[in-house]
Coordinates of C-alpha atoms and ligand atoms in Angstrom, one line a residue:
X1 CA 128.6 97.5 116.0
X2 CA 126.5 97.0 112.9
X3 CA 125.2 99.4 110.4
X4 CA 122.4 97.2 109.1
X5 CA 122.0 94.2 106.9
X6 CA 120.3 94.3 103.5
X7 CA 120.6 94.1 99.8
X8 CA 123.4 96.1 98.4
X9 CA 122.2 99.5 97.2
X10 CA 124.0 100.9 94.2
X11 CA 126.0 103.3 96.3
X12 CA 127.2 100.4 98.4
X13 CA 128.4 98.5 95.4
X14 CA 130.3 101.6 94.4
X15 CA 131.7 101.9 97.8
X16 CA 133.0 98.3 97.8
X17 CA 134.6 98.9 94.5
X18 CA 136.2 102.1 95.8
X19 CA 137.4 100.2 98.8
X20 CA 139.3 97.8 96.7
X21 CA 141.6 100.8 95.9
X22 CA 141.4 102.7 99.3
X23 CA 141.0 100.3 102.2
X24 CA 140.0 103.0 104.6
X25 CA 137.5 104.7 102.2
X26 CA 133.7 104.6 102.1
X27 CA 131.2 106.4 104.3
X28 CA 129.6 103.3 105.8
X29 CA 132.9 101.7 106.6
X30 CA 134.1 104.9 108.1
X31 CA 130.9 105.3 110.1
X32 CA 131.0 101.8 111.8
X33 CA 134.7 102.2 112.4
X34 CA 134.2 105.6 114.2
X35 CA 131.3 104.2 116.3
X36 CA 133.3 101.1 117.3
X37 CA 136.4 103.2 118.2
X38 CA 134.2 105.5 120.4
X39 CA 132.6 102.6 122.2
X40 CA 136.0 100.9 122.7
X41 CA 137.6 104.0 124.0
X42 CA 134.9 104.2 126.8
X43 CA 135.5 100.5 127.6
X44 CA 139.3 101.0 127.8
X45 CA 138.8 103.8 130.3
X46 CA 136.8 101.5 132.5
X47 CA 133.4 102.9 131.4
X48 CA 130.3 100.8 131.4
X49 CA 129.0 98.6 128.6
X50 CA 125.8 100.6 128.6
X51 CA 127.8 103.9 128.1
X52 CA 129.8 102.3 125.3
X53 CA 126.8 101.0 123.5
X54 CA 124.9 104.3 123.8
X55 CA 127.9 106.3 122.6
X56 CA 128.4 104.0 119.5
X57 CA 124.7 104.1 118.6
X58 CA 124.5 107.9 118.9
X59 CA 127.4 108.3 116.5
X60 CA 125.6 106.0 114.0
X61 CA 122.3 107.8 114.5
X62 CA 123.9 111.1 113.8
X63 CA 125.6 109.7 110.7
X64 CA 123.3 110.4 107.7
X65 CA 124.4 107.3 105.8
X66 CA 122.6 104.9 108.2
X67 CA 118.9 104.2 108.6
X68 CA 118.6 105.5 112.1
X69 CA 118.2 109.0 113.6
X70 CA 119.1 111.5 110.8
X71 CA 118.8 109.5 107.6
X72 CA 116.0 107.2 108.8
X73 CA 113.9 105.5 106.1
X74 CA 110.6 107.2 105.2
X75 CA 107.2 105.6 105.8
X76 CA 104.6 105.3 103.0
X77 CA 103.2 108.6 104.3
X78 CA 106.6 110.2 103.8
X79 CA 107.6 110.7 107.4
X80 CA 110.5 109.4 109.5
X81 CA 109.3 107.2 112.4
X82 CA 112.1 106.0 114.6
X83 CA 112.4 102.9 116.9
X84 CA 115.1 102.1 119.4
X85 CA 115.9 100.0 122.4
X86 CA 118.6 99.5 125.0
X87 CA 119.3 96.8 127.6
X88 CA 121.7 96.4 130.4
X89 CA 122.7 92.8 131.1
X90 CA 123.6 93.1 134.8
X91 CA 120.3 94.6 136.1
X92 CA 118.1 93.4 133.1
X93 CA 116.9 97.0 133.0
X94 CA 115.6 97.9 129.5
X95 CA 114.0 100.8 127.7
X96 CA 112.6 101.3 124.2
X97 CA 110.7 103.7 122.0
X98 CA 108.6 103.2 118.9
X99 CA 107.3 105.5 116.2
X100 CA 109.1 108.6 117.4
X101 CA 109.0 111.5 114.9
X102 CA 110.6 114.4 116.7
X103 CA 113.7 113.1 118.6
X104 CA 117.1 113.3 117.0
X105 CA 118.6 110.4 119.1
X106 CA 116.0 107.8 119.9
X107 CA 118.7 105.7 121.7
X108 CA 119.0 108.5 124.3
X109 CA 115.2 108.4 124.8
X110 CA 115.4 104.6 125.2
X111 CA 118.1 105.2 127.8
X112 CA 115.9 107.7 129.6
X113 CA 113.1 105.1 129.6
X114 CA 115.6 102.5 131.0
X115 CA 116.9 104.8 133.7
X116 CA 114.1 107.1 134.6
X117 CA 110.8 105.3 134.0
X118 CA 109.1 102.3 135.6
X119 CA 108.0 101.3 132.1
X120 CA 109.8 99.6 129.2
X121 CA 108.3 100.8 126.0
X122 CA 106.8 104.2 125.0
X123 CA 105.2 104.7 121.5
X124 CA 104.2 107.7 119.4
X125 CA 102.9 110.8 121.1
X126 CA 103.5 109.3 124.5
X127 CA 107.2 108.7 123.7
X128 CA 107.4 112.4 122.5
X129 CA 105.8 113.6 125.7
X130 CA 108.3 111.5 127.8
X131 CA 111.1 113.0 125.7
X132 CA 110.0 116.5 126.7
X133 CA 109.8 115.4 130.3
X134 CA 113.4 114.2 130.3
X135 CA 114.6 117.3 128.5
X136 CA 115.2 116.0 125.0
X137 CA 114.3 118.9 122.7
X138 CA 111.8 118.4 119.8
X139 CA 113.2 118.4 116.3
X140 CA 111.3 118.9 113.0
X141 CA 110.6 115.6 111.2
X142 CA 112.0 117.1 108.1
X143 CA 115.3 117.7 109.9
X144 CA 115.7 113.9 110.2
X145 CA 115.2 113.5 106.4
X146 CA 118.2 113.4 104.2
X147 CA 118.2 114.0 100.5
X148 CA 119.4 110.4 99.9
X149 CA 116.6 108.9 102.0
X150 CA 114.1 111.0 100.2
X151 CA 115.5 109.9 96.8
X152 CA 115.4 106.2 97.9
X153 CA 111.9 106.7 99.1
X154 CA 110.8 108.2 95.7
X155 CA 112.5 105.4 93.8
X156 CA 111.0 102.7 96.0
X157 CA 107.5 104.3 95.7
X158 CA 107.8 104.5 91.9
X159 CA 108.5 100.7 91.9
X160 CA 106.1 100.0 94.8
X161 CA 108.8 97.9 96.5
X162 CA 109.0 97.8 100.3
X163 CA 112.2 96.8 101.8
X164 CA 114.9 97.3 104.3
X165 CA 116.1 100.8 104.8
X166 CA 119.6 99.4 104.6
X167 CA 121.3 100.7 107.6
X168 CA 119.6 100.0 111.0
X169 CA 122.3 100.4 113.6
X170 CA 123.2 98.5 116.7
X171 CA 126.0 97.8 119.2
X172 CA 126.9 95.2 121.9
X173 CA 129.6 95.5 124.5
X174 CA 131.2 93.8 127.5
X175 CA 133.0 96.0 130.0
X176 CA 135.9 95.5 132.3
X177 CA 133.6 94.3 135.1
X178 CA 132.0 91.7 132.8
X179 CA 128.7 93.5 132.3
X180 CA 127.0 93.3 129.0
X181 CA 124.8 95.7 127.1
X182 CA 123.0 95.9 123.7
X183 CA 121.3 98.6 121.8
X184 CA 119.5 99.0 118.4
X185 CA 118.1 102.0 116.5
X186 CA 116.3 102.2 113.2
X187 CA 114.1 104.1 110.8
X188 CA 112.5 100.7 110.1
X189 CA 111.7 99.2 106.7
X190 CA 111.4 101.8 103.9
X191 CA 107.8 102.5 102.8
X192 CA 106.4 100.9 106.0
X193 CA 102.9 101.8 106.7
X194 CA 102.5 104.6 109.3
X195 CA 102.5 102.9 112.8
X196 CA 104.3 99.8 111.7
X197 CA 106.8 98.7 114.4
X198 CA 109.5 96.1 113.7
X199 CA 111.8 94.1 115.9
X200 CA 114.2 96.9 116.8
X201 CA 112.4 98.3 119.8
X202 CA 111.1 94.9 121.0
X203 CA 113.2 93.5 123.8
X204 CA 114.0 89.9 123.1
X205 CA 113.5 90.4 119.3
X206 CA 115.9 93.1 118.1
X207 CA 117.8 93.6 121.3
X208 CA 118.7 91.5 124.4
X209 CA 121.3 91.6 127.1
X210 CA 121.8 89.4 130.1
X211 CA 125.2 89.0 131.8
X212 CA 124.4 85.3 132.3
X213 CA 123.7 84.8 128.6
X214 CA 124.9 87.3 126.0
X215 CA 124.2 90.7 124.4
X216 CA 122.6 90.7 121.0
X217 CA 121.5 93.3 118.4
X218 CA 119.7 92.3 115.3
X219 CA 119.0 93.8 111.9
X220 CA 117.0 92.7 108.9
X221 CA 113.4 91.9 108.1
X222 CA 111.8 92.8 111.4
X223 CA 108.6 90.7 111.1
X224 CA 110.7 87.6 110.5
X225 CA 113.0 88.4 113.4
X226 CA 110.0 88.9 115.7
X227 CA 108.7 85.4 114.8
X228 CA 111.9 83.9 116.2
X229 CA 112.4 86.3 119.1
X230 CA 115.8 86.2 117.6
X231 CA 117.9 88.2 120.1
X232 CA 116.7 86.2 123.1
X233 CA 117.0 82.9 121.2
X234 CA 120.7 83.6 120.3
X235 CA 121.5 84.8 123.8
X236 CA 119.8 81.7 125.2
X237 CA 122.0 79.5 123.0
X238 CA 125.1 81.2 124.4
X239 CA 123.8 80.6 127.9
X240 CA 123.3 76.9 127.0
X241 CA 127.0 76.7 126.1
X242 CA 127.4 77.6 122.5
X243 CA 130.1 80.1 121.5
X244 CA 128.9 83.5 120.3
X245 CA 129.9 82.5 116.8
X246 CA 128.0 79.2 116.9
X247 CA 124.9 80.8 118.4
X248 CA 124.9 83.6 115.8
X249 CA 125.3 81.2 113.0
X250 CA 122.5 79.0 114.2
X251 CA 120.2 82.0 114.7
X252 CA 120.8 83.2 111.2
X253 CA 120.4 79.7 109.8
X254 CA 117.0 79.5 111.5
X255 CA 116.1 83.0 110.3
X256 CA 116.6 81.7 106.7
X257 CA 115.3 78.2 107.1
X258 CA 112.3 78.6 109.3
X259 CA 110.8 82.0 108.3
X260 CA 112.7 82.8 105.1
X261 CA 114.1 85.9 106.7
X262 CA 117.1 88.0 105.7
X263 CA 119.2 89.7 108.3
X264 CA 122.1 89.8 110.7
X265 CA 123.1 89.6 114.4
X266 CA 125.9 90.8 116.4
X267 CA 126.6 88.9 119.7
X268 CA 129.0 89.1 122.6
X269 CA 129.0 86.6 125.5
X270 CA 130.4 86.7 129.0
X271 CA 133.8 85.7 127.6
X272 CA 135.4 85.3 124.2
X273 CA 135.3 87.3 121.0
X274 CA 132.2 88.8 119.5
X275 CA 130.4 87.3 116.5
X276 CA 128.9 89.2 113.6
X277 CA 126.9 87.0 111.2
X278 CA 124.4 87.7 108.4
X279 CA 122.7 86.1 105.5
X280 CA 122.0 89.3 103.6
X281 CA 124.2 90.4 100.7
X282 CA 125.9 92.8 103.1
X283 CA 126.1 94.0 106.7
X284 CA 128.3 97.0 107.6
X285 CA 130.1 96.0 110.8
X286 CA 133.1 96.8 113.0
X287 CA 134.5 95.0 116.1
X288 CA 137.5 94.8 118.3
X289 CA 139.8 91.9 117.6
X290 CA 141.4 89.9 120.5
X291 CA 144.6 91.9 119.7
X292 CA 142.7 95.1 120.5
X293 CA 142.5 96.7 117.1
X294 CA 139.3 97.7 115.3
X295 CA 138.4 95.6 112.3
X296 CA 135.8 96.7 109.7
X297 CA 133.8 94.8 107.0
X298 CA 130.8 95.5 104.8
Ligands
LIG1 N1 115.0 95.4 111.6 C1 114.5 96.7 111.1 C2 113.0 96.7 111.1 O1 112.4 95.7 110.7 C3 115.0 97.0 109.7 C4 116.4 96.7 109.4 O2 117.2 96.2 110.2 O3 116.9 97.1 108.3 O4 112.4 97.7 111.4

C-alpha cells in the first residue's frame, strides 16, 4: 500500500524525527501499516486480491492524515472533490469515479461501478446519482474536510502554490489463486481548479491490473503520470519480463526524465515480491516481506 508521494510537509519532517526515537510512532506510518495488515489478513484467509485492495484503501480513506476520503485536499473553490479507481486483474473488470463530493469512500463507489455497472467511469453529479442507486449514503462535503486540510489549503492559497495533496492512497495485491488487483483513491492536487481530474481515476494511468502483467497504483503529479499512462506502462514492462522492481524503477526514471514528473508507483507481478519506488522526497508505504511480516517506510 502507499499513502502518497510528495514533498515532505513540516509535520512529516517532524514525524520522521519522532520515528528516530519511536520506530512504531507517527500517524502516516501507523496508517499504512494498519491498511497493509488488514489487506494481508484477508489474503491469508484465502480472500480475493480485490477484497484485500478495497479493504486497505477504505482504511486509508477513513484515516484523516491521508489525502483521500476524509482529509482530501481542497480545490481552489474550497471543496473536496474525490477520485478513485479499482481494477481486477483476472477479469479485467474496472470501475472509477471522478469529482465526487458527497461519498465518504469513493473506492467503494468505484467497486460498485466495477461490479454493478456496464460502464467504467462516472463523474460528478452522475457519480453521486449512481452512489444513491447502489445505496451509498450522501455525506456533507464539509464532513470530508479536516482542520489540517483546511489549514494547508489556506497556507497554499496565501502563497498561491498548487501542489500535491501529499497523501493519495493506493494498494496492490496478489491472492492465493494468483489473481491481481489494484486500487487508488485521492483528493487530487491541492488547489486544483474545480473539475480538474488527475491520473488516479484513469485506468492505465493511476491504476492498472492484469493477471498476465502486473497490478500497479501510482501517486504524484497526475498530469505527468497521464502523459506516460504510467500504470499500464509499468505493468507492460513486467509482462515483457522485467521484475516488479526493475519495471517500477524504469517507470519512475521515465517520469522524471521524459516529463519532469515527481511521484511513485507500487507494483506486484504474477510472482515475486512487490516493488515500491518513488522519486519524490517521501512516499509513505507498507508491504509484506517474503518472510510474511509487514514492513513500513516513509
Ligand atoms: N496523483 C494525484 C493527482 O494528480 C495526486 C497525488 O498522488 O498526490 O490527482
